[in-house]
Coordinates of N, CA and C and ligand atoms in Angstrom, one line a residue:
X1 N 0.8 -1.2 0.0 CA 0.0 0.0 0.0 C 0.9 1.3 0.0
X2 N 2.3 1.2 0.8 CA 2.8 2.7 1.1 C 3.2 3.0 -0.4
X3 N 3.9 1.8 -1.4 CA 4.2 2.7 -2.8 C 3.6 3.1 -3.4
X4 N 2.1 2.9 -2.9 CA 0.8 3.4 -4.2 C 0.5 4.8 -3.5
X5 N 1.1 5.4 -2.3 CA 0.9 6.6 -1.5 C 2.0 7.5 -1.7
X6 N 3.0 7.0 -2.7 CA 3.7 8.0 -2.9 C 3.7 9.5 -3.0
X7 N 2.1 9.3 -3.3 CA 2.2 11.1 -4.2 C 1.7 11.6 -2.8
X8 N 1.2 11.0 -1.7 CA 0.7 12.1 -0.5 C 1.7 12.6 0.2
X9 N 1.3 14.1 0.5 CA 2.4 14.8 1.4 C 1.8 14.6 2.6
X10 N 3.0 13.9 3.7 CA 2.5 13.4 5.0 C 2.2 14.7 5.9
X11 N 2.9 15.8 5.5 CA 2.8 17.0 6.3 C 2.1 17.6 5.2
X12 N 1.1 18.0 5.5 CA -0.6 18.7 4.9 C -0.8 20.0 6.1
X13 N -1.0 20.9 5.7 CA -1.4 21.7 6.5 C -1.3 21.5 8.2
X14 N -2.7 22.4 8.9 CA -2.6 21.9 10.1 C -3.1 21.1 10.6
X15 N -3.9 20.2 9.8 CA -4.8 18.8 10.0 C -4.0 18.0 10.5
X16 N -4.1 17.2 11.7 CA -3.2 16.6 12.5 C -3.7 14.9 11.5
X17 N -3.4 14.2 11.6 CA -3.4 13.1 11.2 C -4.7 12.1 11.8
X18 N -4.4 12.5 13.3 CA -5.3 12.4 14.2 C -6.8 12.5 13.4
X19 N -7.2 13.8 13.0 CA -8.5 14.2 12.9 C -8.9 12.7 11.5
X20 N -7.8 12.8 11.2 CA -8.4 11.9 10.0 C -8.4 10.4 10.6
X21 N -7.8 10.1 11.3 CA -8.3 8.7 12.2 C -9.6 8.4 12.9
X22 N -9.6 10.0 13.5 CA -11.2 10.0 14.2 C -12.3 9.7 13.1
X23 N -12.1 10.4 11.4 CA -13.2 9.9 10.8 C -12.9 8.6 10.2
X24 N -12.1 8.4 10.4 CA -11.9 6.6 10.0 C -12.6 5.7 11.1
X25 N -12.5 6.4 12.6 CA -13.0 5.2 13.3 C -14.6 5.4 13.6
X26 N -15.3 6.7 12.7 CA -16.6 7.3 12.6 C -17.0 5.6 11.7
X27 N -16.4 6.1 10.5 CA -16.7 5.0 9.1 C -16.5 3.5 9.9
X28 N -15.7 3.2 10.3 CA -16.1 2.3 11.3 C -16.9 1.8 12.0
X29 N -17.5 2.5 12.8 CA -18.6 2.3 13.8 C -19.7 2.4 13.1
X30 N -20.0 3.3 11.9 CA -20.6 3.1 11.0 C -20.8 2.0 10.1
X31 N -19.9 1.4 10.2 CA -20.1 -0.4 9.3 C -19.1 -1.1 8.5
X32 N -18.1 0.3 7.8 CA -17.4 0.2 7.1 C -16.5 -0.9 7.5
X33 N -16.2 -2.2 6.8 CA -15.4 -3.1 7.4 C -14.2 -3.2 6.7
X34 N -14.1 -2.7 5.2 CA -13.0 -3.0 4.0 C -11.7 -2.4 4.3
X35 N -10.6 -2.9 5.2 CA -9.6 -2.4 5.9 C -8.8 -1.8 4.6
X36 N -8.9 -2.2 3.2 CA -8.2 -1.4 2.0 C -8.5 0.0 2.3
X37 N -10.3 0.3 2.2 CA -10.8 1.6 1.6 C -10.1 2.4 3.4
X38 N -10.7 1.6 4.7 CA -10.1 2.4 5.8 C -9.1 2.8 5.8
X39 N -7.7 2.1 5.2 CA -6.6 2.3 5.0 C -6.3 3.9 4.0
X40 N -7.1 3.9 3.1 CA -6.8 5.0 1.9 C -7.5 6.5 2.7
X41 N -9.0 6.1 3.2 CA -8.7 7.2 4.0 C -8.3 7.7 4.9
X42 N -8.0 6.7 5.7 CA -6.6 7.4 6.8 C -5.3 8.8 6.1
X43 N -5.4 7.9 5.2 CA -4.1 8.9 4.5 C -4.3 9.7 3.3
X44 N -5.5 10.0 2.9 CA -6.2 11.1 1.7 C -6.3 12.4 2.3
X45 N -5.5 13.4 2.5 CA -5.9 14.9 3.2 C -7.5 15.2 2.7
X46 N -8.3 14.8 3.1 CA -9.4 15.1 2.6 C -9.5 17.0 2.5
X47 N -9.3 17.2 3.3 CA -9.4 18.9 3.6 C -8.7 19.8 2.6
X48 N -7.5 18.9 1.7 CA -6.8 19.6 0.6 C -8.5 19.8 -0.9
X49 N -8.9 18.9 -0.4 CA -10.3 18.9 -1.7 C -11.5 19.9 -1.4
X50 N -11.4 20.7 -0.5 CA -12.3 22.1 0.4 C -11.5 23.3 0.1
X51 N -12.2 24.8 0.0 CA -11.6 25.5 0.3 C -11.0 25.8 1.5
X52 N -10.1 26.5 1.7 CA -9.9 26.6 2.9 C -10.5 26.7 3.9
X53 N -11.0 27.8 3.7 CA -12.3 28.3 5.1 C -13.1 27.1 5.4
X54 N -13.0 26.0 4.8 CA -13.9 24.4 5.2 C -12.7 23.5 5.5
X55 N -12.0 23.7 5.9 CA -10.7 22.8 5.9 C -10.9 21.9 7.5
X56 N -11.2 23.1 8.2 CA -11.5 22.5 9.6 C -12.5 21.6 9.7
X57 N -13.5 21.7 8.6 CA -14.8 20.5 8.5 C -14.6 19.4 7.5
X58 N -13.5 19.6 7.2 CA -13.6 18.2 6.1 C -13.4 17.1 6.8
X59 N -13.2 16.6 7.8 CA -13.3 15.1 8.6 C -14.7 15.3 8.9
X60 N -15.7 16.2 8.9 CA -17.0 16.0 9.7 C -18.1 14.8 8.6
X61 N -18.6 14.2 9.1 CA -19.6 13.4 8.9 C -20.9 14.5 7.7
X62 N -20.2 14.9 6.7 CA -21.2 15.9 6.2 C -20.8 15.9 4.5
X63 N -21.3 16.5 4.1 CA -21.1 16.8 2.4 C -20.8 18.2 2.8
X64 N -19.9 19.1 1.8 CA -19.7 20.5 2.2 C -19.8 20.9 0.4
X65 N -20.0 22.2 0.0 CA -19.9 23.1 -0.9 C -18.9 23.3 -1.6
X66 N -18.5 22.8 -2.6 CA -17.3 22.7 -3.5 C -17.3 24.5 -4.9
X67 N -18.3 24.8 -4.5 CA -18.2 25.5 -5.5 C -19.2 25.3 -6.7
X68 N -19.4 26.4 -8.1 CA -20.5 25.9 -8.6 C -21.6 25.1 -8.3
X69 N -22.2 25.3 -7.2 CA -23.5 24.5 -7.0 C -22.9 23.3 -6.8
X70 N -22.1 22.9 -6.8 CA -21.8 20.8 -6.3 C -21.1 20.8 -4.7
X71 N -21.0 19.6 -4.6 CA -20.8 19.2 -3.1 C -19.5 18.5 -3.1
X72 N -18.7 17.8 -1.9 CA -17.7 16.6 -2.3 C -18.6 15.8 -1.3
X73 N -18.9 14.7 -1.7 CA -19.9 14.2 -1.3 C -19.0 13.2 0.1
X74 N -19.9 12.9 1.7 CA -20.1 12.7 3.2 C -19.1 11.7 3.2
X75 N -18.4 11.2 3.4 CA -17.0 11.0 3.8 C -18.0 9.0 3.9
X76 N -18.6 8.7 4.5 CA -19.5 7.5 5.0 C -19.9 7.3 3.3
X77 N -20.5 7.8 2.5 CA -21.3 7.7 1.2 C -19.7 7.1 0.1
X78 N -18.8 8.2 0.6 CA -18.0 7.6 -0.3 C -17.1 6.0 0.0
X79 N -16.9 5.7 1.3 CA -16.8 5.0 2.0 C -17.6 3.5 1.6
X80 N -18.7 3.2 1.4 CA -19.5 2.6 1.0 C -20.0 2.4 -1.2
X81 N -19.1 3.3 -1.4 CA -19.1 3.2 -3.1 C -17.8 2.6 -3.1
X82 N -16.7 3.0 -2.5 CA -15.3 2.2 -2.8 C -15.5 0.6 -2.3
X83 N -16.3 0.3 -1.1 CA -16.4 -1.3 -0.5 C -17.1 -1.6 -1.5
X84 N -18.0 -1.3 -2.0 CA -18.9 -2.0 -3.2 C -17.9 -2.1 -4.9
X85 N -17.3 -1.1 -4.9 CA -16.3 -1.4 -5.9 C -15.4 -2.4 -5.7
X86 N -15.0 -2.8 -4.7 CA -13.8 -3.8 -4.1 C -14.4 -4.9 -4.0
X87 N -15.5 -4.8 -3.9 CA -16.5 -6.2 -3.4 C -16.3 -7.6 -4.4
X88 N -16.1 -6.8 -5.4 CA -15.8 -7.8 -6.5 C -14.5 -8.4 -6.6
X89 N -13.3 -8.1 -5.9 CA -12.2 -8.7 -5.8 C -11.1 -7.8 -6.2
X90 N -10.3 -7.4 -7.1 CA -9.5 -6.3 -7.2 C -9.6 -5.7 -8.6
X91 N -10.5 -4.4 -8.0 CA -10.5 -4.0 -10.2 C -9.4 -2.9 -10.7
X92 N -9.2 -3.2 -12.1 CA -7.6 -2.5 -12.1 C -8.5 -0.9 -12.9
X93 N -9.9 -1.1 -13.9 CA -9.5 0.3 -14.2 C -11.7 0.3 -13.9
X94 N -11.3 2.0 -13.8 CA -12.7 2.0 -13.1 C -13.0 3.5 -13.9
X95 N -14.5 4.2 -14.0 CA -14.7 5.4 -14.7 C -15.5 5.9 -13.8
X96 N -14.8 7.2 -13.7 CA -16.2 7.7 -12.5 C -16.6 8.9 -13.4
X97 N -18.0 9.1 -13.1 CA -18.7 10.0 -13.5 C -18.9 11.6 -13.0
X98 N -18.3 12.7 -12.6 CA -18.7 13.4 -11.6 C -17.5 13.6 -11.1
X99 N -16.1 14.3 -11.4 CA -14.9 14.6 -11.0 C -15.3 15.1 -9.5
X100 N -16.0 16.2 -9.8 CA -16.1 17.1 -8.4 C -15.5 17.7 -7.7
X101 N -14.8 17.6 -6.3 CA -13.8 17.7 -5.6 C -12.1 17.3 -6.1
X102 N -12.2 15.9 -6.5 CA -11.6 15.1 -7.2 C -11.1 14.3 -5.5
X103 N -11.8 14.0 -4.6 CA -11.6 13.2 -3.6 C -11.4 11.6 -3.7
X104 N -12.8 11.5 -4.1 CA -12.6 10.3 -4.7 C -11.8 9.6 -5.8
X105 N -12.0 10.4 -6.5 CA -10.7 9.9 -7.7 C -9.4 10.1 -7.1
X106 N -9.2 10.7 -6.2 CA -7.5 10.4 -5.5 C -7.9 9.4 -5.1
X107 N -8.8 9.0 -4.3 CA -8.8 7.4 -3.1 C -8.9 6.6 -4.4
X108 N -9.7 5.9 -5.0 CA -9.6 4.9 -6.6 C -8.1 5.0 -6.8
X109 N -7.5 6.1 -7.1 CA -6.1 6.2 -7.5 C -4.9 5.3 -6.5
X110 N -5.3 5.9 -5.5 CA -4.8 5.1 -4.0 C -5.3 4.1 -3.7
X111 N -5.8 3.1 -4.1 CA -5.9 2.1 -4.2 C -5.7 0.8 -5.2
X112 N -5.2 1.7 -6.1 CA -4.3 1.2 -7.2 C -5.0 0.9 -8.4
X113 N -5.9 1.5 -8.8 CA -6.8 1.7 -10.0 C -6.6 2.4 -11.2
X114 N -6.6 2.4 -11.9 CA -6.0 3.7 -13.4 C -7.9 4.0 -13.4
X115 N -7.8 5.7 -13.3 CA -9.0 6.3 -12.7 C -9.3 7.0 -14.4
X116 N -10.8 7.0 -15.1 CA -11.0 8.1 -15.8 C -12.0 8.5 -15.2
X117 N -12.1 9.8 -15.5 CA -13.1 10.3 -14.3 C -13.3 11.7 -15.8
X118 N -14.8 11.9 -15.5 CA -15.3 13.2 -16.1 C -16.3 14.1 -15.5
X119 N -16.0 15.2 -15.8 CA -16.9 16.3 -15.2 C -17.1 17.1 -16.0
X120 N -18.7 17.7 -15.8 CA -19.2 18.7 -17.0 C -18.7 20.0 -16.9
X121 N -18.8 20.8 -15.7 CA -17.9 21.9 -15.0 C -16.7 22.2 -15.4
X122 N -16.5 23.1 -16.2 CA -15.3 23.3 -16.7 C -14.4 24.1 -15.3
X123 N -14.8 25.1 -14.3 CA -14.1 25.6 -13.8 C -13.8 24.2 -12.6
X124 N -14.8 24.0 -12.4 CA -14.0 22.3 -11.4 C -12.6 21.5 -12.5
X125 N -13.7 21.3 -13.7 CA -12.3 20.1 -14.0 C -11.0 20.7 -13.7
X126 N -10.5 22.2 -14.0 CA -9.6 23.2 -14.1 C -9.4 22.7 -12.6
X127 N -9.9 23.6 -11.7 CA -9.1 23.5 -10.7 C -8.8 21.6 -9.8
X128 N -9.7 21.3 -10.4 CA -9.2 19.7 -9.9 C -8.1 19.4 -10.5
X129 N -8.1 19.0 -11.8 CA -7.0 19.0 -12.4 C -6.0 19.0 -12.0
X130 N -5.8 20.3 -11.8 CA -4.2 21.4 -11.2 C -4.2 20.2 -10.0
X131 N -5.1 20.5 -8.9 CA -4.7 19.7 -7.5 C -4.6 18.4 -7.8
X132 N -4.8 17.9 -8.6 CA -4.7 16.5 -8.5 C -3.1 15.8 -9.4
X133 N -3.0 17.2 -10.1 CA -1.7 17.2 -10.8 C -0.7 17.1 -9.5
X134 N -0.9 18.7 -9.1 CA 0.2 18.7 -7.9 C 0.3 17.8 -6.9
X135 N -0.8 16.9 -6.4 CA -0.6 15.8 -5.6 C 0.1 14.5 -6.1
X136 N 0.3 15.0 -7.8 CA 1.3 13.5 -8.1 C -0.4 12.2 -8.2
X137 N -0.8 12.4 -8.1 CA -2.1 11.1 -8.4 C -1.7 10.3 -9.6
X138 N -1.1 9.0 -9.5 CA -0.9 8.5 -10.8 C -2.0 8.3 -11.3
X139 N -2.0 7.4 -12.0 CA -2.8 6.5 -13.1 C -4.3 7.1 -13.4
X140 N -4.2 8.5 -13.9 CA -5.9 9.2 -14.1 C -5.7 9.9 -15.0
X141 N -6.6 10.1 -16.1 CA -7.3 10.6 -17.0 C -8.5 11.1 -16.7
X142 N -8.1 12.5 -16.9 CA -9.4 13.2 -16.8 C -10.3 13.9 -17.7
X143 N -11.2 14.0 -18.1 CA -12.3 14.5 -19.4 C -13.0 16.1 -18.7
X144 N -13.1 16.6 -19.6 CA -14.3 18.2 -19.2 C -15.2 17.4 -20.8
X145 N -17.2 16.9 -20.0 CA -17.3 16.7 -21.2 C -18.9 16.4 -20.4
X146 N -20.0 15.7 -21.0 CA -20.9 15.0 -20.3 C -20.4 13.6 -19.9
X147 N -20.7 13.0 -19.2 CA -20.5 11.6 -18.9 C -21.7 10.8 -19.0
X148 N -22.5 11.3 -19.6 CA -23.7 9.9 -19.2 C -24.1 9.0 -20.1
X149 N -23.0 9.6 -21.1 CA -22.5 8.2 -22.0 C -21.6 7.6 -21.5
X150 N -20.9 7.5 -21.0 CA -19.3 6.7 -20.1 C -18.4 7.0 -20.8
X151 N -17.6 6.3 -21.2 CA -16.3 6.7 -21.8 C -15.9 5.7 -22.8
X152 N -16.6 5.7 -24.5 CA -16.6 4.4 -25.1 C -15.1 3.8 -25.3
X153 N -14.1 4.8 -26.1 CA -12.8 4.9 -26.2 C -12.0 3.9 -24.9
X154 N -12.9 4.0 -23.8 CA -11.9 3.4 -22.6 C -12.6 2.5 -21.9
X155 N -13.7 2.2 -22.8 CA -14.1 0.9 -22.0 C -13.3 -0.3 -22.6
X156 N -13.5 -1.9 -21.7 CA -14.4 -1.9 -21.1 C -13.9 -1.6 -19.6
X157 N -15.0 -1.2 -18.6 CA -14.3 -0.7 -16.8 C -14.7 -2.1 -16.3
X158 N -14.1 -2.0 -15.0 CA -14.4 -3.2 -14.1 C -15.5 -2.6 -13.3
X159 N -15.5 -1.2 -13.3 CA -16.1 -0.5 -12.4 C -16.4 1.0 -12.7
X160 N -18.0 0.8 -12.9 CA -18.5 2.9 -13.5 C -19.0 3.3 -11.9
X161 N -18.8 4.5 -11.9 CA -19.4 5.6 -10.7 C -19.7 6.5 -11.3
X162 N -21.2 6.9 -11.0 CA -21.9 7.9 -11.2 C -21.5 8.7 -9.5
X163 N -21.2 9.9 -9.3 CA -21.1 10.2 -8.4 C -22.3 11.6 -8.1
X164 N -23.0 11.7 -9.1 CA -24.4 12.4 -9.1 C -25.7 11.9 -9.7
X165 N -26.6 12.3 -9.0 CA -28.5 11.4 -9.2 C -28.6 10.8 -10.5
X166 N -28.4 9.9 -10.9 CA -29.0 9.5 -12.2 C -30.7 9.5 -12.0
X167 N -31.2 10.2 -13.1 CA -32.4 10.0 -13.1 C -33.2 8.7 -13.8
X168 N -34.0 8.1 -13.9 CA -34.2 6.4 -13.9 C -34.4 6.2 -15.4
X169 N -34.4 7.1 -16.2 CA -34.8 7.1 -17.7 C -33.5 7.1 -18.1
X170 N -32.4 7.3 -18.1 CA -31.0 6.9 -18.0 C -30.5 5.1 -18.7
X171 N -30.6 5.1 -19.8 CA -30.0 3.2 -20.5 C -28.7 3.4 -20.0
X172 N -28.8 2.4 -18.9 CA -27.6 1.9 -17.8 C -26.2 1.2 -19.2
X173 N -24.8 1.9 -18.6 CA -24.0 1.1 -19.3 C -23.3 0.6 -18.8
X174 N -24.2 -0.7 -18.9 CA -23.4 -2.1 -18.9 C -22.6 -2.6 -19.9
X175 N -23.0 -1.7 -21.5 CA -22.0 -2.6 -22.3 C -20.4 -1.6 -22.4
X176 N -20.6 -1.3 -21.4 CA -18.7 -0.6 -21.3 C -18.2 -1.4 -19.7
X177 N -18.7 -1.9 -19.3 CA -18.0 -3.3 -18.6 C -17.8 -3.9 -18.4
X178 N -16.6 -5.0 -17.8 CA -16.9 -6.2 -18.0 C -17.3 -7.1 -17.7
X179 N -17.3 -8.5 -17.6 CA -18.3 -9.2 -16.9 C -17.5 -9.1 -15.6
X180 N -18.4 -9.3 -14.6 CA -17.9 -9.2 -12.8 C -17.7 -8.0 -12.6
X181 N -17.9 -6.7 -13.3 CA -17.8 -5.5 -13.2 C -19.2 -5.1 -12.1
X182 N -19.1 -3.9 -11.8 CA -20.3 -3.3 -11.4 C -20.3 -1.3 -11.5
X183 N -21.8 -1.4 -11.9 CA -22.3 0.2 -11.9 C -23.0 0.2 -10.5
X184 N -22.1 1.8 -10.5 CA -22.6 2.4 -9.0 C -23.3 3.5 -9.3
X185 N -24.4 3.6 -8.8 CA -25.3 4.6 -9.5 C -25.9 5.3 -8.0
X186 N -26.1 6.7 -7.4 CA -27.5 7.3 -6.9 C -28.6 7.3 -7.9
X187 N -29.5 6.5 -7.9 CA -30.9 6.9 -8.4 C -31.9 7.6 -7.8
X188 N -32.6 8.4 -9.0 CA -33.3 9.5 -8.5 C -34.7 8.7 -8.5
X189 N -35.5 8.9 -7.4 CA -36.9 7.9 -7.9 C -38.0 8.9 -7.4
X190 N -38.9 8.6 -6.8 CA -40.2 8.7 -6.9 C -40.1 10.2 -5.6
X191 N -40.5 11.2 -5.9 CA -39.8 12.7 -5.1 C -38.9 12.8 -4.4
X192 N -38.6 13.1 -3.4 CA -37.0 13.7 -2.9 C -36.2 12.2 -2.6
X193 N -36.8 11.5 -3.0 CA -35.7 9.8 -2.5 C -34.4 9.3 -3.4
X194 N -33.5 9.4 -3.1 CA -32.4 8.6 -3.6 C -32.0 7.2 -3.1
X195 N -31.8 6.5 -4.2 CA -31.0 5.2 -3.2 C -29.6 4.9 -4.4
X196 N -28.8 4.2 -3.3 CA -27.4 4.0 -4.1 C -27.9 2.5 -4.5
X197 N -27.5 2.8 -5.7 CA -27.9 1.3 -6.3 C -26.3 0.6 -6.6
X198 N -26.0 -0.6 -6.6 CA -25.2 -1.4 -7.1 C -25.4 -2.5 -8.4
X199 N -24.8 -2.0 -9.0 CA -25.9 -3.7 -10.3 C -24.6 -4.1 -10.7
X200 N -24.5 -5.8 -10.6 CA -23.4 -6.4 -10.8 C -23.3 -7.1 -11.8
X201 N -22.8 -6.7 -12.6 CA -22.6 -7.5 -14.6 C -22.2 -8.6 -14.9
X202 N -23.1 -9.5 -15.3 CA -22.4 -10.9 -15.3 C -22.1 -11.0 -16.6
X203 N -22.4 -10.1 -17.8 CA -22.0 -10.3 -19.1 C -23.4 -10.3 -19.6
X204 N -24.3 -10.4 -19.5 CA -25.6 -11.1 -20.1 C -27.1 -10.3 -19.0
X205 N -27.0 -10.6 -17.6 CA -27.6 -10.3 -16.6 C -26.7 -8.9 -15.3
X206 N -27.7 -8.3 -15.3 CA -27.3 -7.5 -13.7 C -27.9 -7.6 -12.6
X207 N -27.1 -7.8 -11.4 CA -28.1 -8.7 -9.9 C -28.2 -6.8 -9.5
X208 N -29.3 -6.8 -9.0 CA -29.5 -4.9 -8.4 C -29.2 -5.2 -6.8
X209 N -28.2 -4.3 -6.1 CA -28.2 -4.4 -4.6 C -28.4 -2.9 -4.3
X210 N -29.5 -2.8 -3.3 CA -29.2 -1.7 -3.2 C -28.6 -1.5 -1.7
X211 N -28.6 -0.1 -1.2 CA -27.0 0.1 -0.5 C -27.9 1.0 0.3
X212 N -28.8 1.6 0.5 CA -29.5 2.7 1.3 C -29.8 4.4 0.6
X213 N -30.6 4.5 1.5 CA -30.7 6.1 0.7 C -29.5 6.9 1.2
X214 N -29.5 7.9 -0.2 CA -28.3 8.7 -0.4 C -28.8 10.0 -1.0
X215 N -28.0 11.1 -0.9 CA -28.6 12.7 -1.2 C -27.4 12.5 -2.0
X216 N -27.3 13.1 -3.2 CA -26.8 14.3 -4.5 C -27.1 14.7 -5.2
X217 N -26.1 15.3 -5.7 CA -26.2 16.5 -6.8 C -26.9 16.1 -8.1
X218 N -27.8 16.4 -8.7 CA -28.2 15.5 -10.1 C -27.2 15.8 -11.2
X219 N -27.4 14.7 -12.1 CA -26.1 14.2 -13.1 C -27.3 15.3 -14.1
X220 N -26.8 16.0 -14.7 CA -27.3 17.1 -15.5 C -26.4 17.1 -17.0
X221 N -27.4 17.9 -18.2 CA -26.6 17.2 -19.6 C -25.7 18.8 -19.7
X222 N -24.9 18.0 -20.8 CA -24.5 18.8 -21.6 C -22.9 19.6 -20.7
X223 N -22.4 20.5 -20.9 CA -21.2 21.3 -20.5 C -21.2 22.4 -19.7
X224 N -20.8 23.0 -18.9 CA -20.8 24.3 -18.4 C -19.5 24.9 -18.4
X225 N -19.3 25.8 -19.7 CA -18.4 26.3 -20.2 C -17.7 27.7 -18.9
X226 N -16.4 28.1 -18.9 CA -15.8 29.0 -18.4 C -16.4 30.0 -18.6
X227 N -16.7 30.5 -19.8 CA -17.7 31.8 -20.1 C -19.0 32.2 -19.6
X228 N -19.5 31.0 -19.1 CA -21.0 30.6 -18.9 C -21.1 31.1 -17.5
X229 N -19.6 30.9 -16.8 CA -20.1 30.7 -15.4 C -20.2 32.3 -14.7
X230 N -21.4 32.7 -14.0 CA -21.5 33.8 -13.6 C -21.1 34.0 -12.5
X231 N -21.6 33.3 -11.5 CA -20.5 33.4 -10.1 C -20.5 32.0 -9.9
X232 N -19.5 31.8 -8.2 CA -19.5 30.4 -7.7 C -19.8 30.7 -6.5
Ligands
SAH1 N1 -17.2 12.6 -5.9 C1 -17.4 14.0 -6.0 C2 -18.8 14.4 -6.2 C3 -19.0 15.8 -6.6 S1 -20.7 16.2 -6.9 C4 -16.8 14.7 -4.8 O1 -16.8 14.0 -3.7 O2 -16.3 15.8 -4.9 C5 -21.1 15.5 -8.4 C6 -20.3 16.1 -9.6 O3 -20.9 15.5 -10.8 C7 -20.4 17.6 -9.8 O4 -19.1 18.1 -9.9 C8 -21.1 17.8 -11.1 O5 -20.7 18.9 -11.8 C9 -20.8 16.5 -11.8 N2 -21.8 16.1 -12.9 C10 -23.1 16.2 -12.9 N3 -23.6 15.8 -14.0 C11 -22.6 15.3 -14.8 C12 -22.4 14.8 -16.1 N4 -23.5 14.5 -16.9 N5 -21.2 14.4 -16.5 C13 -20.1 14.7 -15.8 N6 -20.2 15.2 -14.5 C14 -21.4 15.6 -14.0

């Protein structure tokens, strides 16, 4: 595990190390059993993916305000998309939908996955980008683009993440992964309810698990150009 942590700087700010144990032993007590995914966040500065002025809340049990109207989604939610990705045994390349923060795509990264990840936000992908550059994150490719087609060029994945609402009219792609793969989806259903869905590809059939209700941001079409953007 420590060579795939190369790119983290052990000295981060003023976040003691500490604070990030406490939310590791939160996710814990919480259910989380997957000593891989506990392991990655132990050592992910989560608080480097916040602006500053949130830095002191990035271990809290919460989703916080990334900018442009999106979130980096509750430390527990992400927690429970990485066990469910691993659940399948060890996948080498995975596509997440929803750059964001770019939190999670460092943990996938840290865990030894070659990550493509896209976001429609152009001033997010920009600034994720840069930090994800600077942190050294190997094996990721990143898109400014829609994603709710996946990424044909780079399929097939072992592993898709939507990391915002898919709404249920959405033709799930299964045929960009491979068999034993699985799509992680928030679906949007019947008024304010989300549930995190799991569906596990056997090539032919998908078994649906689902995982509990979940709150995000809706996966929305098309681009949001630099020019477009009026404030953040
Ligand atoms: N995992 C991220 C979640 C960010 S919120 C994090 O923890 O930071 C969801 C992200 O999905 C937002 O950045 C939003 O802009 C992006 N998004 C929404 N619809 C999208 C689409 N169709 N294609 C790509 N990204 C999308």
């Amino acid at each position: 595990m420590a060579a795939l942590l190369r790119f983290l700087n052990p000295e981060v700010g003023m976040i003691s190390p500490r604070t990030r144990e406490r939310m590791v032993a939160g996710l814990r007590s919480a259910g989380i059993t997957d000593e891989r995914v506990l392991a990655v966040m132990a050592q992910v500065p989560r608080h480097l993916f916040v602006a500053e002025a949130l830095a002191s809340r990035a271990y809290e049990p919460v989703s916080l305000p990334i900018g442009w109207g999106q979130t980096i989604s509750q430390p527990l939610i992400v927690a429970r998309m990485l066990s469910a990705v691993l659940a399948a045994g060890s996948p080498r390349r995975v596509l997440e939908i929803g750059t964001g923060s770019g939190y999670q795509t460092a943990l996938l990264a840290a865990l030894g996955m070659e990550v493509f990840s896209i976001e429609r936000v152009e001033g997010l992908y920009l600034a994720t980008q840069e930090l994800l550059r600077h942190l050294e994150v190997p094996r990721l490719r990143l898109r400014l683009g829609d994603g709710s087609r996946g990424w044909e060029e780079n399929a097939p994945f072992d592993a898709i993440i939507f990391t915002a609402a898919v709404p249920c009219a959405l033709p799930p792609l299964f045929h960009q992964l491979l068999a034993g793969g699985c799509l992680l989806m928030p679906q949007a259903g019947r008024a304010e309810e989300q549930r995190l869905k799991c569906y596990r590809w056997n090539g032919q059939d998908a078994e649906e698990e689902d995982l509990g209700e979940c709150r995000f941001v809706p996966l929305l079409p098309g681009t949001v150009n630099q020019k477009d953007q009026i404030g953040v």
